[in-house]
């Protein structure tokens, strides 16, 4: 069994990293590890997920929120014991798959644990939105955010999207400042779609001629796109494995993250 540790470059995180390395019985190896321990906030865990999507992730929370992290700083000995005795619970998280096709046919793929967004912060973005093969609308505005259930509490929540229970496997489509007037009409409400749906977004030719700053993001990874033609987004067959000492309750996670203030 191989493991590695990713940590925020803070003194506290680095001390925890050294302590774990002294006490874990397994081989430390960055190359294809079975287990990855991420020390930091959700941002650190998401980066670990992108670097090692096949590994079992253990998150130690030193950040502000800790929606994904299942161990606190005080639980480090518990985490070491859980790994040494191979005694932990695994929760699977849905991932979004994004496929972007450029005008010349080049296809780029990435995946997201929280969300995929497409946006044009400076100029209005015009997109034809399809759900499967059904044309839904001509969207005009800053952009769109497509989130997983676990990502529903991230950017999606700031856009007034719904918080999705982790027992439901759906895709959520939320607008980023959609324009609604007598001239332009969008659905406006966040849409919660079945896990079987595929979202297809087509960029109007005029947009990529006029919009110099069109961005696609997959979590923290951002792609400046010059000549995007179509973006497909759907739930991946692959899931991310996140470990915890005992099964975590979704409602506890929501309360801990959003309602109970830190003293
Ligand atoms: P980041 O610092 O990694 O994340 C931004 C904030 O969102 C942090 O406070 C982070 O918690 C929290 N967070 C991440 N995933 C979460 C989740 N599933 N539920 C609840 N809170 C969550 O920022 P970044 O490096 O730019 O990474 C990109 C992420 O930022 C994206 O995935 C997106 O969700 C988020 N974002 C949010 C907004 C917004 O809300 N207006 C705009 C753009 C991007 P920690 O402090 O524990 O790391």
PDB file of C-alpha atoms and ligand atoms in Angstrom:
ATOM      1  CA  UNK A   1       0.000   0.000   0.000  1.00  0.00           C
ATOM      2  CA  UNK A   2       1.432   3.363  -1.087  1.00  0.00           C
ATOM      3  CA  UNK A   3       0.363   6.771   0.193  1.00  0.00           C
ATOM      4  CA  UNK A   4       1.277  10.412  -0.216  1.00  0.00           C
ATOM      5  CA  UNK A   5       0.370  13.670   1.511  1.00  0.00           C
ATOM      6  CA  UNK A   6      -0.655  16.990  -0.031  1.00  0.00           C
ATOM      7  CA  UNK A   7      -0.695  19.927   2.334  1.00  0.00           C
ATOM      8  CA  UNK A   8      -1.210  23.643   2.275  1.00  0.00           C
ATOM      9  CA  UNK A   9       2.157  25.218   2.726  1.00  0.00           C
ATOM     10  CA  UNK A  10       1.407  26.353   6.282  1.00  0.00           C
ATOM     11  CA  UNK A  11       3.535  25.531   9.328  1.00  0.00           C
ATOM     12  CA  UNK A  12       0.643  23.663  10.981  1.00  0.00           C
ATOM     13  CA  UNK A  13      -0.047  21.523   7.901  1.00  0.00           C
ATOM     14  CA  UNK A  14       3.645  20.713   7.447  1.00  0.00           C
ATOM     15  CA  UNK A  15       3.995  19.643  11.117  1.00  0.00           C
ATOM     16  CA  UNK A  16       1.005  17.306  10.729  1.00  0.00           C
ATOM     17  CA  UNK A  17       2.524  15.923   7.521  1.00  0.00           C
ATOM     18  CA  UNK A  18       5.822  15.065   9.255  1.00  0.00           C
ATOM     19  CA  UNK A  19       3.966  13.491  12.211  1.00  0.00           C
ATOM     20  CA  UNK A  20       1.912  11.272   9.879  1.00  0.00           C
ATOM     21  CA  UNK A  21       5.013  10.203   7.930  1.00  0.00           C
ATOM     22  CA  UNK A  22       6.667   9.134  11.199  1.00  0.00           C
ATOM     23  CA  UNK A  23       3.678   7.040  12.291  1.00  0.00           C
ATOM     24  CA  UNK A  24       2.127   5.514   9.170  1.00  0.00           C
ATOM     25  CA  UNK A  25       3.336   1.995   8.426  1.00  0.00           C
ATOM     26  CA  UNK A  26       2.924   2.211   4.655  1.00  0.00           C
ATOM     27  CA  UNK A  27       5.318   3.269   1.898  1.00  0.00           C
ATOM     28  CA  UNK A  28       5.417   7.008   1.106  1.00  0.00           C
ATOM     29  CA  UNK A  29       5.274   7.334  -2.676  1.00  0.00           C
ATOM     30  CA  UNK A  30       3.883  10.125  -4.916  1.00  0.00           C
ATOM     31  CA  UNK A  31       3.717   7.770  -7.856  1.00  0.00           C
ATOM     32  CA  UNK A  32       0.271   6.159  -8.178  1.00  0.00           C
ATOM     33  CA  UNK A  33      -0.559   6.142  -4.435  1.00  0.00           C
ATOM     34  CA  UNK A  34      -3.498   4.072  -3.121  1.00  0.00           C
ATOM     35  CA  UNK A  35      -4.177   6.644  -0.409  1.00  0.00           C
ATOM     36  CA  UNK A  36      -3.807  10.436  -0.501  1.00  0.00           C
ATOM     37  CA  UNK A  37      -4.003  12.527   2.662  1.00  0.00           C
ATOM     38  CA  UNK A  38      -4.932  16.165   1.991  1.00  0.00           C
ATOM     39  CA  UNK A  39      -4.229  18.609   4.816  1.00  0.00           C
ATOM     40  CA  UNK A  40      -5.919  22.002   4.453  1.00  0.00           C
ATOM     41  CA  UNK A  41      -9.345  23.188   3.377  1.00  0.00           C
ATOM     42  CA  UNK A  42     -11.730  21.989   0.686  1.00  0.00           C
ATOM     43  CA  UNK A  43      -9.488  23.678  -1.885  1.00  0.00           C
ATOM     44  CA  UNK A  44      -6.608  21.344  -0.950  1.00  0.00           C
ATOM     45  CA  UNK A  45      -8.866  18.284  -1.111  1.00  0.00           C
ATOM     46  CA  UNK A  46     -10.202  19.280  -4.540  1.00  0.00           C
ATOM     47  CA  UNK A  47      -6.643  19.754  -5.836  1.00  0.00           C
ATOM     48  CA  UNK A  48      -5.741  16.299  -4.464  1.00  0.00           C
ATOM     49  CA  UNK A  49      -8.802  14.849  -6.240  1.00  0.00           C
ATOM     50  CA  UNK A  50      -7.616  16.316  -9.555  1.00  0.00           C
ATOM     51  CA  UNK A  51      -4.080  15.043  -9.097  1.00  0.00           C
ATOM     52  CA  UNK A  52      -5.009  11.565  -7.837  1.00  0.00           C
ATOM     53  CA  UNK A  53      -8.603  10.779  -8.943  1.00  0.00           C
ATOM     54  CA  UNK A  54      -8.221   7.017  -8.433  1.00  0.00           C
ATOM     55  CA  UNK A  55      -6.856   7.161  -4.866  1.00  0.00           C
ATOM     56  CA  UNK A  56      -8.820   7.006  -1.598  1.00  0.00           C
ATOM     57  CA  UNK A  57      -8.772  10.535  -0.179  1.00  0.00           C
ATOM     58  CA  UNK A  58      -8.435  11.362   3.521  1.00  0.00           C
ATOM     59  CA  UNK A  59      -9.056  15.028   4.324  1.00  0.00           C
ATOM     60  CA  UNK A  60      -7.737  16.744   7.452  1.00  0.00           C
ATOM     61  CA  UNK A  61      -9.490  20.014   7.995  1.00  0.00           C
ATOM     62  CA  UNK A  62      -7.359  23.068   8.752  1.00  0.00           C
ATOM     63  CA  UNK A  63      -9.285  25.460   6.446  1.00  0.00           C
ATOM     64  CA  UNK A  64     -12.284  27.701   7.094  1.00  0.00           C
ATOM     65  CA  UNK A  65     -15.142  25.426   6.096  1.00  0.00           C
ATOM     66  CA  UNK A  66     -14.175  21.799   5.629  1.00  0.00           C
ATOM     67  CA  UNK A  67     -17.161  20.529   3.675  1.00  0.00           C
ATOM     68  CA  UNK A  68     -15.192  17.570   2.302  1.00  0.00           C
ATOM     69  CA  UNK A  69     -12.679  17.001   5.125  1.00  0.00           C
ATOM     70  CA  UNK A  70     -13.738  14.225   7.503  1.00  0.00           C
ATOM     71  CA  UNK A  71     -10.931  14.463  10.078  1.00  0.00           C
ATOM     72  CA  UNK A  72     -10.089  17.432  12.281  1.00  0.00           C
ATOM     73  CA  UNK A  73      -6.568  18.390  13.331  1.00  0.00           C
ATOM     74  CA  UNK A  74      -7.229  16.668  16.688  1.00  0.00           C
ATOM     75  CA  UNK A  75      -8.127  13.429  14.854  1.00  0.00           C
ATOM     76  CA  UNK A  76      -4.674  12.845  13.341  1.00  0.00           C
ATOM     77  CA  UNK A  77      -3.948   9.819  15.603  1.00  0.00           C
ATOM     78  CA  UNK A  78      -7.379   8.415  14.730  1.00  0.00           C
ATOM     79  CA  UNK A  79      -6.621   8.814  11.012  1.00  0.00           C
ATOM     80  CA  UNK A  80      -3.218   7.115  11.407  1.00  0.00           C
ATOM     81  CA  UNK A  81      -4.841   4.226  13.266  1.00  0.00           C
ATOM     82  CA  UNK A  82      -7.665   3.966  10.704  1.00  0.00           C
ATOM     83  CA  UNK A  83      -5.137   3.635   7.864  1.00  0.00           C
ATOM     84  CA  UNK A  84      -2.743   1.335   9.761  1.00  0.00           C
ATOM     85  CA  UNK A  85      -5.601  -1.005  10.695  1.00  0.00           C
ATOM     86  CA  UNK A  86      -7.373  -0.589   7.344  1.00  0.00           C
ATOM     87  CA  UNK A  87     -10.536   0.326   9.211  1.00  0.00           C
ATOM     88  CA  UNK A  88     -12.428   3.226   7.665  1.00  0.00           C
ATOM     89  CA  UNK A  89     -15.621   4.084   5.840  1.00  0.00           C
ATOM     90  CA  UNK A  90     -15.614   5.088   2.154  1.00  0.00           C
ATOM     91  CA  UNK A  91     -18.115   7.517   0.659  1.00  0.00           C
ATOM     92  CA  UNK A  92     -18.333   7.917  -3.107  1.00  0.00           C
ATOM     93  CA  UNK A  93     -18.764  11.344  -4.709  1.00  0.00           C
ATOM     94  CA  UNK A  94     -20.132  12.021  -8.194  1.00  0.00           C
ATOM     95  CA  UNK A  95     -17.902  13.716 -10.732  1.00  0.00           C
ATOM     96  CA  UNK A  96     -18.874  15.818 -13.725  1.00  0.00           C
ATOM     97  CA  UNK A  97     -17.295  15.158 -17.065  1.00  0.00           C
ATOM     98  CA  UNK A  98     -16.713  18.130 -19.374  1.00  0.00           C
ATOM     99  CA  UNK A  99     -15.885  17.716 -23.043  1.00  0.00           C
ATOM    100  CA  UNK A 100     -15.104  20.868 -24.989  1.00  0.00           C
ATOM    101  CA  UNK A 101     -14.914  20.839 -28.726  1.00  0.00           C
ATOM    102  CA  UNK A 102     -13.201  23.685 -30.536  1.00  0.00           C
ATOM    103  CA  UNK A 103     -14.090  25.032 -33.968  1.00  0.00           C
ATOM    104  CA  UNK A 104     -11.334  22.962 -35.577  1.00  0.00           C
ATOM    105  CA  UNK A 105     -12.631  19.786 -33.915  1.00  0.00           C
ATOM    106  CA  UNK A 106     -10.038  19.485 -31.121  1.00  0.00           C
ATOM    107  CA  UNK A 107     -11.584  17.846 -28.040  1.00  0.00           C
ATOM    108  CA  UNK A 108     -10.418  18.626 -24.480  1.00  0.00           C
ATOM    109  CA  UNK A 109     -11.643  16.640 -21.466  1.00  0.00           C
ATOM    110  CA  UNK A 110     -11.625  17.367 -17.776  1.00  0.00           C
ATOM    111  CA  UNK A 111     -13.680  16.425 -14.743  1.00  0.00           C
ATOM    112  CA  UNK A 112     -14.978  18.338 -11.733  1.00  0.00           C
ATOM    113  CA  UNK A 113     -15.864  17.443  -8.173  1.00  0.00           C
ATOM    114  CA  UNK A 114     -17.713  20.727  -7.507  1.00  0.00           C
ATOM    115  CA  UNK A 115     -18.691  22.315 -10.793  1.00  0.00           C
ATOM    116  CA  UNK A 116     -17.977  23.208 -14.382  1.00  0.00           C
ATOM    117  CA  UNK A 117     -18.586  26.812 -15.401  1.00  0.00           C
ATOM    118  CA  UNK A 118     -18.530  28.688 -18.667  1.00  0.00           C
ATOM    119  CA  UNK A 119     -18.353  32.446 -18.433  1.00  0.00           C
ATOM    120  CA  UNK A 120     -17.413  35.628 -20.129  1.00  0.00           C
ATOM    121  CA  UNK A 121     -16.846  38.223 -17.396  1.00  0.00           C
ATOM    122  CA  UNK A 122     -16.332  41.209 -19.732  1.00  0.00           C
ATOM    123  CA  UNK A 123     -18.697  40.723 -22.668  1.00  0.00           C
ATOM    124  CA  UNK A 124     -22.138  39.131 -22.839  1.00  0.00           C
ATOM    125  CA  UNK A 125     -22.043  35.425 -23.543  1.00  0.00           C
ATOM    126  CA  UNK A 126     -24.653  33.921 -25.874  1.00  0.00           C
ATOM    127  CA  UNK A 127     -25.191  30.170 -25.685  1.00  0.00           C
ATOM    128  CA  UNK A 128     -27.712  27.740 -27.159  1.00  0.00           C
ATOM    129  CA  UNK A 129     -28.608  25.446 -24.267  1.00  0.00           C
ATOM    130  CA  UNK A 130     -29.697  21.878 -24.999  1.00  0.00           C
ATOM    131  CA  UNK A 131     -30.734  19.216 -22.489  1.00  0.00           C
ATOM    132  CA  UNK A 132     -30.021  15.974 -24.333  1.00  0.00           C
ATOM    133  CA  UNK A 133     -31.252  16.878 -27.839  1.00  0.00           C
ATOM    134  CA  UNK A 134     -33.964  19.236 -26.626  1.00  0.00           C
ATOM    135  CA  UNK A 135     -33.309  22.927 -27.307  1.00  0.00           C
ATOM    136  CA  UNK A 136     -34.058  24.733 -24.024  1.00  0.00           C
ATOM    137  CA  UNK A 137     -33.129  28.365 -24.596  1.00  0.00           C
ATOM    138  CA  UNK A 138     -30.813  30.954 -26.012  1.00  0.00           C
ATOM    139  CA  UNK A 139     -28.969  32.062 -22.899  1.00  0.00           C
ATOM    140  CA  UNK A 140     -27.536  35.553 -22.606  1.00  0.00           C
ATOM    141  CA  UNK A 141     -25.597  36.698 -19.590  1.00  0.00           C
ATOM    142  CA  UNK A 142     -22.284  36.210 -17.812  1.00  0.00           C
ATOM    143  CA  UNK A 143     -22.319  32.422 -17.792  1.00  0.00           C
ATOM    144  CA  UNK A 144     -23.607  29.112 -16.474  1.00  0.00           C
ATOM    145  CA  UNK A 145     -22.584  26.912 -13.571  1.00  0.00           C
ATOM    146  CA  UNK A 146     -23.192  23.153 -13.689  1.00  0.00           C
ATOM    147  CA  UNK A 147     -22.655  21.442 -10.355  1.00  0.00           C
ATOM    148  CA  UNK A 148     -22.553  18.011  -8.726  1.00  0.00           C
ATOM    149  CA  UNK A 149     -24.567  17.285  -5.545  1.00  0.00           C
ATOM    150  CA  UNK A 150     -21.453  17.804  -3.363  1.00  0.00           C
ATOM    151  CA  UNK A 151     -20.562  20.951  -5.330  1.00  0.00           C
ATOM    152  CA  UNK A 152     -24.056  22.361  -4.759  1.00  0.00           C
ATOM    153  CA  UNK A 153     -22.805  24.017  -1.550  1.00  0.00           C
ATOM    154  CA  UNK A 154     -19.900  25.739  -3.342  1.00  0.00           C
ATOM    155  CA  UNK A 155     -20.220  28.303  -6.192  1.00  0.00           C
ATOM    156  CA  UNK A 156     -23.743  27.024  -6.951  1.00  0.00           C
ATOM    157  CA  UNK A 157     -24.929  28.108  -3.491  1.00  0.00           C
ATOM    158  CA  UNK A 158     -23.578  31.636  -3.991  1.00  0.00           C
ATOM    159  CA  UNK A 159     -25.654  31.743  -7.203  1.00  0.00           C
ATOM    160  CA  UNK A 160     -28.772  30.862  -5.146  1.00  0.00           C
ATOM    161  CA  UNK A 161     -28.859  27.318  -6.477  1.00  0.00           C
ATOM    162  CA  UNK A 162     -30.368  24.627  -4.254  1.00  0.00           C
ATOM    163  CA  UNK A 163     -28.371  22.580  -1.763  1.00  0.00           C
ATOM    164  CA  UNK A 164     -28.672  18.968  -2.934  1.00  0.00           C
ATOM    165  CA  UNK A 165     -28.841  16.044  -0.518  1.00  0.00           C
ATOM    166  CA  UNK A 166     -25.917  13.696  -1.121  1.00  0.00           C
ATOM    167  CA  UNK A 167     -28.320  10.750  -1.368  1.00  0.00           C
ATOM    168  CA  UNK A 168     -29.664  12.183  -4.636  1.00  0.00           C
ATOM    169  CA  UNK A 169     -27.547  11.896  -7.761  1.00  0.00           C
ATOM    170  CA  UNK A 170     -28.401  14.868  -9.998  1.00  0.00           C
ATOM    171  CA  UNK A 171     -26.857  17.649 -12.068  1.00  0.00           C
ATOM    172  CA  UNK A 172     -27.740  21.273 -11.312  1.00  0.00           C
ATOM    173  CA  UNK A 173     -27.706  24.046 -13.920  1.00  0.00           C
ATOM    174  CA  UNK A 174     -27.544  27.583 -12.491  1.00  0.00           C
ATOM    175  CA  UNK A 175     -27.235  30.926 -14.213  1.00  0.00           C
ATOM    176  CA  UNK A 176     -24.518  33.482 -13.564  1.00  0.00           C
ATOM    177  CA  UNK A 177     -26.280  36.832 -14.048  1.00  0.00           C
ATOM    178  CA  UNK A 178     -28.623  35.859 -16.893  1.00  0.00           C
ATOM    179  CA  UNK A 179     -30.152  38.802 -18.777  1.00  0.00           C
ATOM    180  CA  UNK A 180     -33.944  38.961 -18.653  1.00  0.00           C
ATOM    181  CA  UNK A 181     -35.796  41.720 -20.476  1.00  0.00           C
ATOM    182  CA  UNK A 182     -38.394  42.157 -23.234  1.00  0.00           C
ATOM    183  CA  UNK A 183     -35.632  41.321 -25.673  1.00  0.00           C
ATOM    184  CA  UNK A 184     -33.992  38.379 -23.915  1.00  0.00           C
ATOM    185  CA  UNK A 185     -35.566  35.584 -21.883  1.00  0.00           C
ATOM    186  CA  UNK A 186     -33.882  32.781 -19.926  1.00  0.00           C
ATOM    187  CA  UNK A 187     -35.399  30.213 -17.592  1.00  0.00           C
ATOM    188  CA  UNK A 188     -33.763  32.027 -14.623  1.00  0.00           C
ATOM    189  CA  UNK A 189     -34.473  29.321 -12.025  1.00  0.00           C
ATOM    190  CA  UNK A 190     -31.807  26.757 -11.193  1.00  0.00           C
ATOM    191  CA  UNK A 191     -32.685  23.448 -12.869  1.00  0.00           C
ATOM    192  CA  UNK A 192     -32.113  20.091 -11.185  1.00  0.00           C
ATOM    193  CA  UNK A 193     -31.668  17.374 -13.803  1.00  0.00           C
ATOM    194  CA  UNK A 194     -31.497  13.591 -13.756  1.00  0.00           C
ATOM    195  CA  UNK A 195     -28.082  11.935 -13.615  1.00  0.00           C
ATOM    196  CA  UNK A 196     -28.807  10.542 -17.102  1.00  0.00           C
ATOM    197  CA  UNK A 197     -29.055  13.967 -18.778  1.00  0.00           C
ATOM    198  CA  UNK A 198     -26.383  15.511 -20.970  1.00  0.00           C
ATOM    199  CA  UNK A 199     -26.110  19.279 -21.164  1.00  0.00           C
ATOM    200  CA  UNK A 200     -24.927  20.653 -24.494  1.00  0.00           C
ATOM    201  CA  UNK A 201     -23.908  24.299 -24.827  1.00  0.00           C
ATOM    202  CA  UNK A 202     -23.232  25.785 -28.216  1.00  0.00           C
ATOM    203  CA  UNK A 203     -21.421  29.074 -28.520  1.00  0.00           C
ATOM    204  CA  UNK A 204     -22.782  31.458 -31.123  1.00  0.00           C
ATOM    205  CA  UNK A 205     -20.200  32.175 -33.821  1.00  0.00           C
ATOM    206  CA  UNK A 206     -20.564  35.915 -33.118  1.00  0.00           C
ATOM    207  CA  UNK A 207     -19.596  35.303 -29.475  1.00  0.00           C
ATOM    208  CA  UNK A 208     -16.218  33.777 -30.110  1.00  0.00           C
ATOM    209  CA  UNK A 209     -15.446  36.453 -32.647  1.00  0.00           C
ATOM    210  CA  UNK A 210     -16.310  39.207 -30.195  1.00  0.00           C
ATOM    211  CA  UNK A 211     -15.495  37.685 -26.820  1.00  0.00           C
ATOM    212  CA  UNK A 212     -11.826  37.644 -26.131  1.00  0.00           C
ATOM    213  CA  UNK A 213     -12.199  36.348 -22.576  1.00  0.00           C
ATOM    214  CA  UNK A 214     -14.274  33.188 -22.521  1.00  0.00           C
ATOM    215  CA  UNK A 215     -13.410  30.837 -19.668  1.00  0.00           C
ATOM    216  CA  UNK A 216     -14.317  27.281 -18.852  1.00  0.00           C
ATOM    217  CA  UNK A 217     -13.521  26.114 -15.330  1.00  0.00           C
ATOM    218  CA  UNK A 218     -13.460  22.634 -13.825  1.00  0.00           C
ATOM    219  CA  UNK A 219     -13.272  23.396 -10.079  1.00  0.00           C
ATOM    220  CA  UNK A 220     -10.098  25.509  -9.601  1.00  0.00           C
ATOM    221  CA  UNK A 221      -8.745  24.713 -13.072  1.00  0.00           C
ATOM    222  CA  UNK A 222      -9.447  27.398 -15.611  1.00  0.00           C
ATOM    223  CA  UNK A 223      -9.216  27.166 -19.398  1.00  0.00           C
ATOM    224  CA  UNK A 224      -9.182  30.415 -21.389  1.00  0.00           C
ATOM    225  CA  UNK A 225     -10.935  29.364 -24.584  1.00  0.00           C
ATOM    226  CA  UNK A 226     -10.531  31.133 -27.883  1.00  0.00           C
ATOM    227  CA  UNK A 227     -12.593  29.132 -30.331  1.00  0.00           C
ATOM    228  CA  UNK A 228     -15.059  26.935 -28.462  1.00  0.00           C
ATOM    229  CA  UNK A 229     -17.869  25.436 -30.512  1.00  0.00           C
ATOM    230  CA  UNK A 230     -19.620  23.011 -28.150  1.00  0.00           C
ATOM    231  CA  UNK A 231     -19.339  22.096 -24.484  1.00  0.00           C
ATOM    232  CA  UNK A 232     -20.871  18.823 -23.249  1.00  0.00           C
ATOM    233  CA  UNK A 233     -21.366  18.245 -19.522  1.00  0.00           C
ATOM    234  CA  UNK A 234     -22.658  15.073 -17.914  1.00  0.00           C
ATOM    235  CA  UNK A 235     -22.085  12.912 -14.856  1.00  0.00           C
ATOM    236  CA  UNK A 236     -19.078  10.642 -15.179  1.00  0.00           C
ATOM    237  CA  UNK A 237     -19.206   6.875 -14.631  1.00  0.00           C
ATOM    238  CA  UNK A 238     -16.247   7.349 -12.296  1.00  0.00           C
ATOM    239  CA  UNK A 239     -16.657   8.337  -8.644  1.00  0.00           C
ATOM    240  CA  UNK A 240     -14.251   9.825  -6.159  1.00  0.00           C
ATOM    241  CA  UNK A 241     -13.591   7.849  -2.970  1.00  0.00           C
ATOM    242  CA  UNK A 242     -13.443   9.864   0.254  1.00  0.00           C
ATOM    243  CA  UNK A 243     -12.646   8.178   3.581  1.00  0.00           C
ATOM    244  CA  UNK A 244     -13.980   8.868   7.072  1.00  0.00           C
ATOM    245  CA  UNK A 245     -13.710   7.188  10.475  1.00  0.00           C
ATOM    246  CA  UNK A 246     -17.463   6.654  10.600  1.00  0.00           C
ATOM    247  CA  UNK A 247     -20.314   7.380   8.211  1.00  0.00           C
ATOM    248  CA  UNK A 248     -20.909  11.167   8.140  1.00  0.00           C
ATOM    249  CA  UNK A 249     -24.416  12.527   8.191  1.00  0.00           C
ATOM    250  CA  UNK A 250     -25.165  14.999   5.385  1.00  0.00           C
ATOM    251  CA  UNK A 251     -27.276  17.242   7.633  1.00  0.00           C
ATOM    252  CA  UNK A 252     -24.452  17.434  10.218  1.00  0.00           C
ATOM    253  CA  UNK A 253     -22.133  18.502   7.416  1.00  0.00           C
ATOM    254  CA  UNK A 254     -24.521  21.262   6.320  1.00  0.00           C
ATOM    255  CA  UNK A 255     -24.989  22.509   9.877  1.00  0.00           C
ATOM    256  CA  UNK A 256     -21.276  22.411  10.646  1.00  0.00           C
ATOM    257  CA  UNK A 257     -20.375  24.215   7.421  1.00  0.00           C
ATOM    258  CA  UNK A 258     -23.060  26.871   7.231  1.00  0.00           C
ATOM    259  CA  UNK A 259     -25.007  27.326  10.444  1.00  0.00           C
ATOM    260  CA  UNK A 260     -22.789  26.809  13.496  1.00  0.00           C
ATOM    261  CA  UNK A 261     -20.478  29.774  13.862  1.00  0.00           C
ATOM    262  CA  UNK A 262     -16.844  29.244  14.849  1.00  0.00           C
ATOM    263  CA  UNK A 263     -16.187  30.452  18.384  1.00  0.00           C
TER     264      UNK A 263
HETATM  265  P1  LIG B   1     -11.132  27.775  -2.970  1.00  0.00           P
HETATM  266  O1  LIG B   1     -10.471  28.699  -2.020  1.00  0.00           O
HETATM  267  O2  LIG B   1     -10.607  26.390  -3.119  1.00  0.00           O
HETATM  268  O3  LIG B   1     -12.696  27.655  -2.670  1.00  0.00           O
HETATM  269  C1  LIG B   1     -13.463  28.817  -2.406  1.00  0.00           C
HETATM  270  C2  LIG B   1     -14.260  28.609  -1.120  1.00  0.00           C
HETATM  271  O4  LIG B   1     -15.243  27.594  -1.349  1.00  0.00           O
HETATM  272  C3  LIG B   1     -13.393  28.127   0.063  1.00  0.00           C
HETATM  273  O5  LIG B   1     -13.863  28.772   1.234  1.00  0.00           O
HETATM  274  C4  LIG B   1     -13.655  26.628   0.089  1.00  0.00           C
HETATM  275  O6  LIG B   1     -13.461  26.084   1.382  1.00  0.00           O
HETATM  276  C5  LIG B   1     -15.129  26.586  -0.319  1.00  0.00           C
HETATM  277  N1  LIG B   1     -15.590  25.332  -0.921  1.00  0.00           N
HETATM  278  C6  LIG B   1     -15.008  24.599  -1.896  1.00  0.00           C
HETATM  279  N2  LIG B   1     -15.774  23.538  -2.188  1.00  0.00           N
HETATM  280  C7  LIG B   1     -16.864  23.587  -1.383  1.00  0.00           C
HETATM  281  C8  LIG B   1     -18.027  22.786  -1.239  1.00  0.00           C
HETATM  282  N3  LIG B   1     -18.228  21.711  -1.989  1.00  0.00           N
HETATM  283  N4  LIG B   1     -18.954  23.183  -0.328  1.00  0.00           N
HETATM  284  C9  LIG B   1     -18.784  24.264   0.431  1.00  0.00           C
HETATM  285  N5  LIG B   1     -17.708  25.077   0.335  1.00  0.00           N
HETATM  286  C10 LIG B   1     -16.769  24.749  -0.577  1.00  0.00           C
HETATM  287  O7  LIG B   1     -11.194  28.552  -4.371  1.00  0.00           O
HETATM  288  P2  LIG B   1     -10.444  28.272  -5.702  1.00  0.00           P
HETATM  289  O8  LIG B   1      -9.050  27.889  -5.414  1.00  0.00           O
HETATM  290  O9  LIG B   1     -10.712  29.390  -6.622  1.00  0.00           O
HETATM  291  O10 LIG B   1     -11.255  26.979  -6.189  1.00  0.00           O
HETATM  292  C11 LIG B   1     -12.390  27.023  -6.999  1.00  0.00           C
HETATM  293  C12 LIG B   1     -13.632  26.785  -6.206  1.00  0.00           C
HETATM  294  O11 LIG B   1     -14.052  28.045  -5.713  1.00  0.00           O
HETATM  295  C13 LIG B   1     -14.695  26.315  -7.138  1.00  0.00           C
HETATM  296  O12 LIG B   1     -14.864  24.899  -7.111  1.00  0.00           O
HETATM  297  C14 LIG B   1     -15.945  27.079  -6.716  1.00  0.00           C
HETATM  298  O13 LIG B   1     -16.899  26.244  -6.052  1.00  0.00           O
HETATM  299  C15 LIG B   1     -15.459  28.133  -5.759  1.00  0.00           C
HETATM  300  N6  LIG B   1     -15.876  29.457  -6.278  1.00  0.00           N
HETATM  301  C16 LIG B   1     -16.850  30.102  -5.590  1.00  0.00           C
HETATM  302  C17 LIG B   1     -17.320  31.327  -6.059  1.00  0.00           C
HETATM  303  C18 LIG B   1     -18.411  32.009  -5.281  1.00  0.00           C
HETATM  304  O14 LIG B   1     -18.925  31.396  -4.329  1.00  0.00           O
HETATM  305  N7  LIG B   1     -18.783  33.236  -5.662  1.00  0.00           N
HETATM  306  C19 LIG B   1     -16.813  31.893  -7.238  1.00  0.00           C
HETATM  307  C20 LIG B   1     -15.824  31.187  -7.920  1.00  0.00           C
HETATM  308  C21 LIG B   1     -15.367  29.957  -7.432  1.00  0.00           C
HETATM  309  P3  LIG B   1     -12.025  26.006   2.092  1.00  0.00           P
HETATM  310  O15 LIG B   1     -11.773  27.349   2.683  1.00  0.00           O
HETATM  311  O16 LIG B   1     -12.213  24.927   3.145  1.00  0.00           O
HETATM  312  O17 LIG B   1     -10.988  25.632   1.050  1.00  0.00           O
END
